PDB file of C-alpha atoms in Angstrom:
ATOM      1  CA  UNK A   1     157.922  -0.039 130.087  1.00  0.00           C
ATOM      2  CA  UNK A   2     160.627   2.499 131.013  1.00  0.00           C
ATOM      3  CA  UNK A   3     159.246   5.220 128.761  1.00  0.00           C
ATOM      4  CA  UNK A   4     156.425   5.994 126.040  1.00  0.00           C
ATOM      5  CA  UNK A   5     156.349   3.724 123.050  1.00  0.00           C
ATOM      6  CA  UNK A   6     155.501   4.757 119.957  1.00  0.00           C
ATOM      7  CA  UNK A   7     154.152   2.232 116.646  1.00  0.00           C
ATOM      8  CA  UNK A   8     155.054   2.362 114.064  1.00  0.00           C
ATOM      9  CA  UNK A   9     158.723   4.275 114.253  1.00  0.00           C
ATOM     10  CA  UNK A  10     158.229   5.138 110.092  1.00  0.00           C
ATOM     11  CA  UNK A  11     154.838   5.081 107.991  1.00  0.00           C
ATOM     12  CA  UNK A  12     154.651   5.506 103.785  1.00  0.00           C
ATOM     13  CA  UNK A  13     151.226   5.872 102.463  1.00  0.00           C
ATOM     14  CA  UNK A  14     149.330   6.433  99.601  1.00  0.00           C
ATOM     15  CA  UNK A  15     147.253   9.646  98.987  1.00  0.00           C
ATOM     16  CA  UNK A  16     143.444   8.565 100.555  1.00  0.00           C
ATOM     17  CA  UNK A  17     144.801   5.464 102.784  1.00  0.00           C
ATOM     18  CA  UNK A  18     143.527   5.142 106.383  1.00  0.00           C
ATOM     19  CA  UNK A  19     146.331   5.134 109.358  1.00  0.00           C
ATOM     20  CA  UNK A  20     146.444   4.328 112.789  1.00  0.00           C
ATOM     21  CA  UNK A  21     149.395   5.356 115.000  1.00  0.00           C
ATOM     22  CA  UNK A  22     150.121   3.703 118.282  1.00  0.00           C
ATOM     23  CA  UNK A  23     150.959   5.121 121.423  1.00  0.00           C
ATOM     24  CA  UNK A  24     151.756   3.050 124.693  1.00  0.00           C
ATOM     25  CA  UNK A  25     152.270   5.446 127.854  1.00  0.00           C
ATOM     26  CA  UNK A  26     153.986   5.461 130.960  1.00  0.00           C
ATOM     27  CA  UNK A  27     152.484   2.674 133.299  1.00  0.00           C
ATOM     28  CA  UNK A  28     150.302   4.738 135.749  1.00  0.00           C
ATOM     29  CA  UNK A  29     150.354   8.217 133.622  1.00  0.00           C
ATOM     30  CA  UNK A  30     147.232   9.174 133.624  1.00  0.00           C
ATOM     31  CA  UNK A  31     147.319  12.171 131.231  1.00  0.00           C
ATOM     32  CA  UNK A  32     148.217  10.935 127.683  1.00  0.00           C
ATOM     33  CA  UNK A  33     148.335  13.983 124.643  1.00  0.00           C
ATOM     34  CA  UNK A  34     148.832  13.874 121.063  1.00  0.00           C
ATOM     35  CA  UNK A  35     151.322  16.876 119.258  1.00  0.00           C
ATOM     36  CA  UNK A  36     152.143  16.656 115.501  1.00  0.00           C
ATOM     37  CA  UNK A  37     155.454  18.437 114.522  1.00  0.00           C
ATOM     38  CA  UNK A  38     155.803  19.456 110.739  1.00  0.00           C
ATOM     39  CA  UNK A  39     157.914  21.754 109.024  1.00  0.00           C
ATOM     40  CA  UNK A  40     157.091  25.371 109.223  1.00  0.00           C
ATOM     41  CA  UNK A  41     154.764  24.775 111.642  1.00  0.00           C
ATOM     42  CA  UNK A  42     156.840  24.059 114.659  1.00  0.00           C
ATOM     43  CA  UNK A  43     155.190  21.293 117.510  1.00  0.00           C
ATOM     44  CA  UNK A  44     151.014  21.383 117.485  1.00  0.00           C
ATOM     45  CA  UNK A  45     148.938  20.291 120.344  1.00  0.00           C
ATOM     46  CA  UNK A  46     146.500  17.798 118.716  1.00  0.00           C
ATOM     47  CA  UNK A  47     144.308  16.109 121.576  1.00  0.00           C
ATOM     48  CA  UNK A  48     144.568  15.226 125.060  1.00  0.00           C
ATOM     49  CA  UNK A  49     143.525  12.516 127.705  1.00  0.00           C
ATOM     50  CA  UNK A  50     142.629  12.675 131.457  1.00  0.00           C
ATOM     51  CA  UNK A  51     141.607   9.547 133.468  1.00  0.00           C
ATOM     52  CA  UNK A  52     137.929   9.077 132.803  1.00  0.00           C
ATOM     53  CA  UNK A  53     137.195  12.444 131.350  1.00  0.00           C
ATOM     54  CA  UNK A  54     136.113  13.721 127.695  1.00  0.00           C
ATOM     55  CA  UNK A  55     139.054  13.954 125.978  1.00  0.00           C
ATOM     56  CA  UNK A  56     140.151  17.813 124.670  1.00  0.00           C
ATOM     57  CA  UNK A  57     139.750  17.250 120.963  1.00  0.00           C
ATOM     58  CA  UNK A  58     139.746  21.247 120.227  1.00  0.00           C
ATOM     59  CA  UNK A  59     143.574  20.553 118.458  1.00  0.00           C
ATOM     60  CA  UNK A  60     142.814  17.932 115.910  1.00  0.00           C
ATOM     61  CA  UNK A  61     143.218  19.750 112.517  1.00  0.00           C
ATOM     62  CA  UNK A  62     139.800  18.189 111.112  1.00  0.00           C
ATOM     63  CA  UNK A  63     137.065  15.345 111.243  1.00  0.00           C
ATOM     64  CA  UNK A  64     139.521  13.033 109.428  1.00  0.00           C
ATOM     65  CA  UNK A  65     141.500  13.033 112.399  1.00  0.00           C
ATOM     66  CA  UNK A  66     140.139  10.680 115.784  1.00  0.00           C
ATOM     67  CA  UNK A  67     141.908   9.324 118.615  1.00  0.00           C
ATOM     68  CA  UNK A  68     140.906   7.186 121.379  1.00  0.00           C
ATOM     69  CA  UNK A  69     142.810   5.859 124.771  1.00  0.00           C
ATOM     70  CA  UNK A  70     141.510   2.525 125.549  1.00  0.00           C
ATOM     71  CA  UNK A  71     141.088   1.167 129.088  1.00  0.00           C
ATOM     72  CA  UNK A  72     143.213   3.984 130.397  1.00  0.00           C
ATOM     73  CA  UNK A  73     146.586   3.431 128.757  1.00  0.00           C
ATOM     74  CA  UNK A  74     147.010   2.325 125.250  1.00  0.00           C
ATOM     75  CA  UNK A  75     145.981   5.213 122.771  1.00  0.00           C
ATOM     76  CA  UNK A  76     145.231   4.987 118.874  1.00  0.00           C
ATOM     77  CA  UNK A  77     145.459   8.182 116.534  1.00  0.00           C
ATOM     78  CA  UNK A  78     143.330   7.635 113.337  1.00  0.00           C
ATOM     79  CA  UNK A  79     144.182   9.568 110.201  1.00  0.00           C
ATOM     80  CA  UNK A  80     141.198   8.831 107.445  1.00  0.00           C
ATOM     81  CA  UNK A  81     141.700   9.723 103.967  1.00  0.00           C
ATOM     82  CA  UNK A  82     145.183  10.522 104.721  1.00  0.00           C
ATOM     83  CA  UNK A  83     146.321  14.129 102.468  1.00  0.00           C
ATOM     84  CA  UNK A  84     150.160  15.049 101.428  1.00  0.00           C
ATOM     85  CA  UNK A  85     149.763  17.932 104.247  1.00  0.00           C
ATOM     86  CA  UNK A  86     149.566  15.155 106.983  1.00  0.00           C
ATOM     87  CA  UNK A  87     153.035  14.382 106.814  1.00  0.00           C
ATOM     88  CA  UNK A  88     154.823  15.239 109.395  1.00  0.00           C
ATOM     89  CA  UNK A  89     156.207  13.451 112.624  1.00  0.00           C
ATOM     90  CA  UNK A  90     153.125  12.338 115.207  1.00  0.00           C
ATOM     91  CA  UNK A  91     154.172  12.770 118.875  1.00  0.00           C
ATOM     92  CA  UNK A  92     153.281  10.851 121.951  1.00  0.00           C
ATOM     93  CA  UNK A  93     153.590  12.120 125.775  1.00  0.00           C
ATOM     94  CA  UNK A  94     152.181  11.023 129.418  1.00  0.00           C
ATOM     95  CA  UNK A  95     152.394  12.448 132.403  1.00  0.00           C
ATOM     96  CA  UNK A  96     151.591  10.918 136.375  1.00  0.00           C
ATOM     97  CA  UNK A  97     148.823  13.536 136.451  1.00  0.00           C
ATOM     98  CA  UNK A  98     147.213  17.331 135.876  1.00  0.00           C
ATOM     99  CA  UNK A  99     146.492  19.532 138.311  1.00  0.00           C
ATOM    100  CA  UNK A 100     149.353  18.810 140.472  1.00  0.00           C
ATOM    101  CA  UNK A 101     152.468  20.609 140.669  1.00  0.00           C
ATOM    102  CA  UNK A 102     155.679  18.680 140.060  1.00  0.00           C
ATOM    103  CA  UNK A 103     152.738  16.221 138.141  1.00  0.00           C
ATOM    104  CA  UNK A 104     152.759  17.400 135.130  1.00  0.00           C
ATOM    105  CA  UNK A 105     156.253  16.656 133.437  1.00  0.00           C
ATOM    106  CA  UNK A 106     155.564  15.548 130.320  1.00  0.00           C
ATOM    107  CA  UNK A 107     157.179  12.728 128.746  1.00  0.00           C
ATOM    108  CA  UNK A 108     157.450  11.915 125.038  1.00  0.00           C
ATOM    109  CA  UNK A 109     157.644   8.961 123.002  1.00  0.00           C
ATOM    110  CA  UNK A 110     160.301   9.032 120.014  1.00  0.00           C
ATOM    111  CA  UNK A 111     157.182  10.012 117.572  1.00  0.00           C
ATOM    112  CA  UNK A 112     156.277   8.383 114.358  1.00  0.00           C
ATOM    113  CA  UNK A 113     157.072   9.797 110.902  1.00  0.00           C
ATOM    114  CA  UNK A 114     154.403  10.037 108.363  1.00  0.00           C
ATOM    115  CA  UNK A 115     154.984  10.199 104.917  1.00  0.00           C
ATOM    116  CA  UNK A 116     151.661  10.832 102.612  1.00  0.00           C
ATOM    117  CA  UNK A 117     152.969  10.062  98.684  1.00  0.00           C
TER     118      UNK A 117
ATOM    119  CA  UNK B   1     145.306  33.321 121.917  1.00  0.00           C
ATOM    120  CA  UNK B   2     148.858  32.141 123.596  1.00  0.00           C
ATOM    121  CA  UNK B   3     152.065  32.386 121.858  1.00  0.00           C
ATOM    122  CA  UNK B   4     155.094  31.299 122.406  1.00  0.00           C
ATOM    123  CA  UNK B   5     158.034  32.601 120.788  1.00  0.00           C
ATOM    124  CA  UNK B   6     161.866  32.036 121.118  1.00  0.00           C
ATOM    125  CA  UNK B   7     164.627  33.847 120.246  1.00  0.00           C
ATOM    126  CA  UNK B   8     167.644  33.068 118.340  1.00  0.00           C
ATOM    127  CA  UNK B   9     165.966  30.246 115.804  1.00  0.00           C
ATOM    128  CA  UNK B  10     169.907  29.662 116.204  1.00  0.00           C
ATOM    129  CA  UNK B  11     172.900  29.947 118.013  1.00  0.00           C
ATOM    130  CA  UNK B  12     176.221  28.620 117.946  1.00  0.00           C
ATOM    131  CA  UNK B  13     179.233  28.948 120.442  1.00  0.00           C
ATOM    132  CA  UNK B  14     182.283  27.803 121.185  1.00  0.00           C
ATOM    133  CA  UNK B  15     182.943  25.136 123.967  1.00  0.00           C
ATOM    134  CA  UNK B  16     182.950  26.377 127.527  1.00  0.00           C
ATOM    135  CA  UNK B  17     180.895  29.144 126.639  1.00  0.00           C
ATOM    136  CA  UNK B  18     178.188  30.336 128.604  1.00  0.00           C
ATOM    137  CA  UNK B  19     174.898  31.035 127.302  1.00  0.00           C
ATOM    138  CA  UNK B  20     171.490  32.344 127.323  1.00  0.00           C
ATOM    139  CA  UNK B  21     168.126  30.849 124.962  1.00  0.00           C
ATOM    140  CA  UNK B  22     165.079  33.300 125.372  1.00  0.00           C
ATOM    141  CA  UNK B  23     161.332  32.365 125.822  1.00  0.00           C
ATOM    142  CA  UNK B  24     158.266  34.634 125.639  1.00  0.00           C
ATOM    143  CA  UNK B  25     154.907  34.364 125.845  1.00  0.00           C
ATOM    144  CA  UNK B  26     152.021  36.819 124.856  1.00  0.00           C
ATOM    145  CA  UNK B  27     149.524  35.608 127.737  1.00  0.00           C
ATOM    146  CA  UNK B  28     151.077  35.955 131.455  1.00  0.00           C
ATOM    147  CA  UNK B  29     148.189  33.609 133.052  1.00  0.00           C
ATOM    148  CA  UNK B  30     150.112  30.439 132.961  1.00  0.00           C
ATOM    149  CA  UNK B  31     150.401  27.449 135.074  1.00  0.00           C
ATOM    150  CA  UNK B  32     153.683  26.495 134.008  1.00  0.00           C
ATOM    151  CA  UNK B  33     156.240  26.679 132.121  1.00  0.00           C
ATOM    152  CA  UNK B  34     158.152  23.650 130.378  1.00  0.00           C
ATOM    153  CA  UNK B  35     161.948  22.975 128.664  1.00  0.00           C
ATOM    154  CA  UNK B  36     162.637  20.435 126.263  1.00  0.00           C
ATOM    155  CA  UNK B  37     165.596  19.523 124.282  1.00  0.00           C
ATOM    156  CA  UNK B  38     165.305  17.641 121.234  1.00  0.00           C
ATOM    157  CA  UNK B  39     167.988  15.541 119.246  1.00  0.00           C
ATOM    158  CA  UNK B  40     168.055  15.244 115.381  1.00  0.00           C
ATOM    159  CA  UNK B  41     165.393  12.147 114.309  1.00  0.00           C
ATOM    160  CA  UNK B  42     164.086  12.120 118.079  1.00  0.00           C
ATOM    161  CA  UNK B  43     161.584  12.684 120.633  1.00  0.00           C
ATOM    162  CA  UNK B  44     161.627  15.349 123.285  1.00  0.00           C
ATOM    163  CA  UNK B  45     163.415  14.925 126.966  1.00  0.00           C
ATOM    164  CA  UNK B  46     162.246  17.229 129.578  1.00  0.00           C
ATOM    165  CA  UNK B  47     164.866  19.434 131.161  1.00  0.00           C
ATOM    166  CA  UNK B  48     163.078  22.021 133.467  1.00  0.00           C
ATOM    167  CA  UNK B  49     159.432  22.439 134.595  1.00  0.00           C
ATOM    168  CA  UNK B  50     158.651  26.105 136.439  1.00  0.00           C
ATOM    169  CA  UNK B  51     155.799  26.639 137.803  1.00  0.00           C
ATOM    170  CA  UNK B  52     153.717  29.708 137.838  1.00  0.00           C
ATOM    171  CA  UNK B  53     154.441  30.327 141.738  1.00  0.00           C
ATOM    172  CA  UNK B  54     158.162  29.891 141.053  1.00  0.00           C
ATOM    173  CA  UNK B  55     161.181  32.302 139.791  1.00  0.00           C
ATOM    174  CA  UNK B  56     163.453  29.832 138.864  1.00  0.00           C
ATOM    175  CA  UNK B  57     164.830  26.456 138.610  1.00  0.00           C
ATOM    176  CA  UNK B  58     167.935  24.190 139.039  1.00  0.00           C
ATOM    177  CA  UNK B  59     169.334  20.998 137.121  1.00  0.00           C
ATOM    178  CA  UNK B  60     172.846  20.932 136.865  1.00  0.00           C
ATOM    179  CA  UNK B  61     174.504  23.190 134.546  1.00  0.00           C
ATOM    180  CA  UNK B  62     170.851  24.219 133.800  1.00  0.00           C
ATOM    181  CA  UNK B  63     168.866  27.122 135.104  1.00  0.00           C
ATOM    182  CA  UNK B  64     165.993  28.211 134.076  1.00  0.00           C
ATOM    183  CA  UNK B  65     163.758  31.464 135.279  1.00  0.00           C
ATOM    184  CA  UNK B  66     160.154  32.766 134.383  1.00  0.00           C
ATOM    185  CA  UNK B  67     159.140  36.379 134.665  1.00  0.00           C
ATOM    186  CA  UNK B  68     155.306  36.017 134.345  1.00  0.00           C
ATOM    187  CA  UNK B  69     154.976  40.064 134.997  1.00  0.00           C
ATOM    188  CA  UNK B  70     156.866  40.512 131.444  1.00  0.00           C
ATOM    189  CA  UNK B  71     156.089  37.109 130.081  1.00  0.00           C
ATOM    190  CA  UNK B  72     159.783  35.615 129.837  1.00  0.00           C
ATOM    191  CA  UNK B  73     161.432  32.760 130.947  1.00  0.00           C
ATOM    192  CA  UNK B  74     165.332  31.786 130.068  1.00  0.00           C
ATOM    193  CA  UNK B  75     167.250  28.902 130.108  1.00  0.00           C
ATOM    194  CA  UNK B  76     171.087  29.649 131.213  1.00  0.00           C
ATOM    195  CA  UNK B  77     173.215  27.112 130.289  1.00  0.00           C
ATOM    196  CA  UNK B  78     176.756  26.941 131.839  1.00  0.00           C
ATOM    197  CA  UNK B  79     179.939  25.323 130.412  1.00  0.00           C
ATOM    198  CA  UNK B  80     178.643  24.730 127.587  1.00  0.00           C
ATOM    199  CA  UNK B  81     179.751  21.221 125.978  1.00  0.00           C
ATOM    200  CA  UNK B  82     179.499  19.945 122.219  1.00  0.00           C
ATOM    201  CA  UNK B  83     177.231  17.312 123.781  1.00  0.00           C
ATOM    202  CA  UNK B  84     174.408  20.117 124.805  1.00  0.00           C
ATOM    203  CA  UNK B  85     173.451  20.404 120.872  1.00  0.00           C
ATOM    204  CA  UNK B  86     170.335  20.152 119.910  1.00  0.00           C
ATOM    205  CA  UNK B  87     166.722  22.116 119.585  1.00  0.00           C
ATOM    206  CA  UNK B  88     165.907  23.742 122.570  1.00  0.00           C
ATOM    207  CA  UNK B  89     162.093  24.203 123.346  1.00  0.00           C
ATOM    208  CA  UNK B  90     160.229  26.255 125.910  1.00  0.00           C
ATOM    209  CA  UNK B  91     156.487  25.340 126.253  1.00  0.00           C
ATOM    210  CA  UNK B  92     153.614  27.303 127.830  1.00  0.00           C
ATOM    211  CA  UNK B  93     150.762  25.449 129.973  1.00  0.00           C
ATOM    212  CA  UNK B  94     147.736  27.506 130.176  1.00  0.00           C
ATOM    213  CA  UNK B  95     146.180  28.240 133.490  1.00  0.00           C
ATOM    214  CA  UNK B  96     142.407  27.969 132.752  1.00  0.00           C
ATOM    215  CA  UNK B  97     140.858  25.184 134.448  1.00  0.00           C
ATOM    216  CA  UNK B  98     143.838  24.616 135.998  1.00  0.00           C
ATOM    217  CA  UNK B  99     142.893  20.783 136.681  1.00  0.00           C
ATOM    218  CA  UNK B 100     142.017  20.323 133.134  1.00  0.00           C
ATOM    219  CA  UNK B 101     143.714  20.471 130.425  1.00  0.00           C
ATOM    220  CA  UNK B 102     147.509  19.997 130.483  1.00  0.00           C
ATOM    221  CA  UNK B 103     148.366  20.966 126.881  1.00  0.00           C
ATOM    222  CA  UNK B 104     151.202  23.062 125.967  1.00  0.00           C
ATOM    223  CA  UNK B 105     151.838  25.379 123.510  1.00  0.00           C
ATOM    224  CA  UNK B 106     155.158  25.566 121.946  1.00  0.00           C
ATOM    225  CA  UNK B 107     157.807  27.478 120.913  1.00  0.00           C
ATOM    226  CA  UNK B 108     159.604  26.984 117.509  1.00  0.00           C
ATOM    227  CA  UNK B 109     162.901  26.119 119.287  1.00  0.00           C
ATOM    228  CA  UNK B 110     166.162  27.102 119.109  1.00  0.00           C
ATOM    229  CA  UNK B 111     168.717  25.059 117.770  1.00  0.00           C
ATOM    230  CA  UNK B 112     171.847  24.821 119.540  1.00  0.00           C
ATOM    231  CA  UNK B 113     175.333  24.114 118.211  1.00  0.00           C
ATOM    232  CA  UNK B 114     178.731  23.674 120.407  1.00  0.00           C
ATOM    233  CA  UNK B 115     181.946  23.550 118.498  1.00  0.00           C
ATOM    234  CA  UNK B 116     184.584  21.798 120.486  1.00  0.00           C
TER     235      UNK B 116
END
C-alpha cells in the first residue's frame, strides 16, 4: 500500500479483555516499531523489528504486553488482561532500513485508539 | 538515560510570522535527529531527518539545525501559514549500536497555532 495501515482505527473494551492491534507496513520496510501515545505521558517507544533479528522488547510496559512481525511484514501487538491505564492511542511506523543514513525516516500509520472501560 | 525536551508546550502567531520551536536533548551521542508534525486525531508525517554528521537541513519553508556540542536542534519555520498548525515533535535516535536499534525517543511536542 502507499503507507502504514493500521487495524482497527477505534477499540472499546472491557476491563480484563484480550486485544490484538494490527499493523501492515510499508512494502519492503524492513524496520517496523511499536510507540504508544497517552496523555501525560507524551509518545513511548514500545518495541521494535529488524529483518531477521530479535526484536528490542526493552519498551513494552509489562509481560501483558507481546508483539510479533510475521513473515517480515505484517505485525500484531497483543494486550492481555487489558487495564484502564492501557488506553491510549497505539502507533505504527516502518522504515526502508537501520543503519543507513537517509534509511531511517520513519513512517507512521494513523494509530489505533484504545479505550479500556 | 536520553531526554528529549521541547520548548514552548505552545505557541501561537500571527500569519506570516516567522518562527522558531526548540529541541534539546540531555545525551549528545546521537545518530540522528527526527521532526514530526502531527494533526489533531492523526498519525505522525515526517518533516526533517538530521543526521549526527550534519548541521542542518532544508525542506521548503522548513529548516531545521542540530548542535550536538550543546545538545539542540531547531526547527525555523518561515511564512508561517494557518495551514502549518499542529504538534510539532523532535525525536532523538540513539547512537549505540548504531546498526541496531532505530528507536526514538520523543519530545512532548509543541503545539502550533497560526491565526490568519
Amino acid at each position: 500500500g502507499a503507507g502504514v495501515s493500521q487495524s482497527p482505527s477505534n477499540k472499546v473494551t472491557e476491563k480484563g479483555k484480550d486485544v490484538e492491534l494490527r499493523c501492515d507496513p510499508i512494502s519492503g520496510h524492513t524496520a517496523l516499531y511499536w510507540y504508544r501515545q497517552s496523555l501525560g505521558q507524551g509518545l513511548e517507544f514500545l518495541i521494535y523489528f529488524q529483518g531477521n533479528s530479535a526484536p528490542d522488547k526493552s519498551g513494552l510496559p509489562s509481560d501483558r504486553f507481546s508483539a510479533e512481525r510475521t513473515g517480515g511484514s505484517v505485525s500484531t501487538l497483543t494486550i492481555q488482561r487489558t487495564q484502564q491505564e492501557d488506553s491510549a492511542v497505539y502507533l505504527c511506523a516502518s522504515s526502508p532500513g537501520v543503519g543507513l543514513a537517509g534509511k531511517e525516516t520513519q513512517y507512521f500509520g494513523p494509530g489505533t485508539r484504545l479505550l479500556v472501560l | 538515560k536520553q531526554e528529549v525536551t521541547q520548548i514552548p508546550a505552545a505557541l501561537s502567531v500571527p500569519e506570516g510570522e516567522n518562527l522558531v520551536l526548540n529541541c534539546s536533548f540531555t545525551d549528545s551521542a546521537i545518530y540522528n535527529l527526527q521532526w514530526f508534525r502531527q494533526d489533531p486525531g492523526k498519525g505522525l508525517t515526517s518533516l526533517l531527518l538530521i543526521q549526527s554528521s550534519q548541521r542542518e537541513q532544508t525542506s521548503g519553508r522548513l529548516n531545521a539545525s542540530l548542535d550536538k556540542s550543546s545538545g539542540r536542534s531547531t526547527l525555523y519555520i518561515a511564512a508561517s501559514q494557518p495551514g502549518d498548525s499542529a504538534t510539532y515533535l523532535c525525536a532523538a535516535r540513539l547512537s549505540i549500536n548504531y546498526n541496531q536499534g532505530g528507536k526514538l525517543i520523543f519530545g512532548q511536542g509543541t503545539e502550533l497555532s497560526v491565526k490568519p
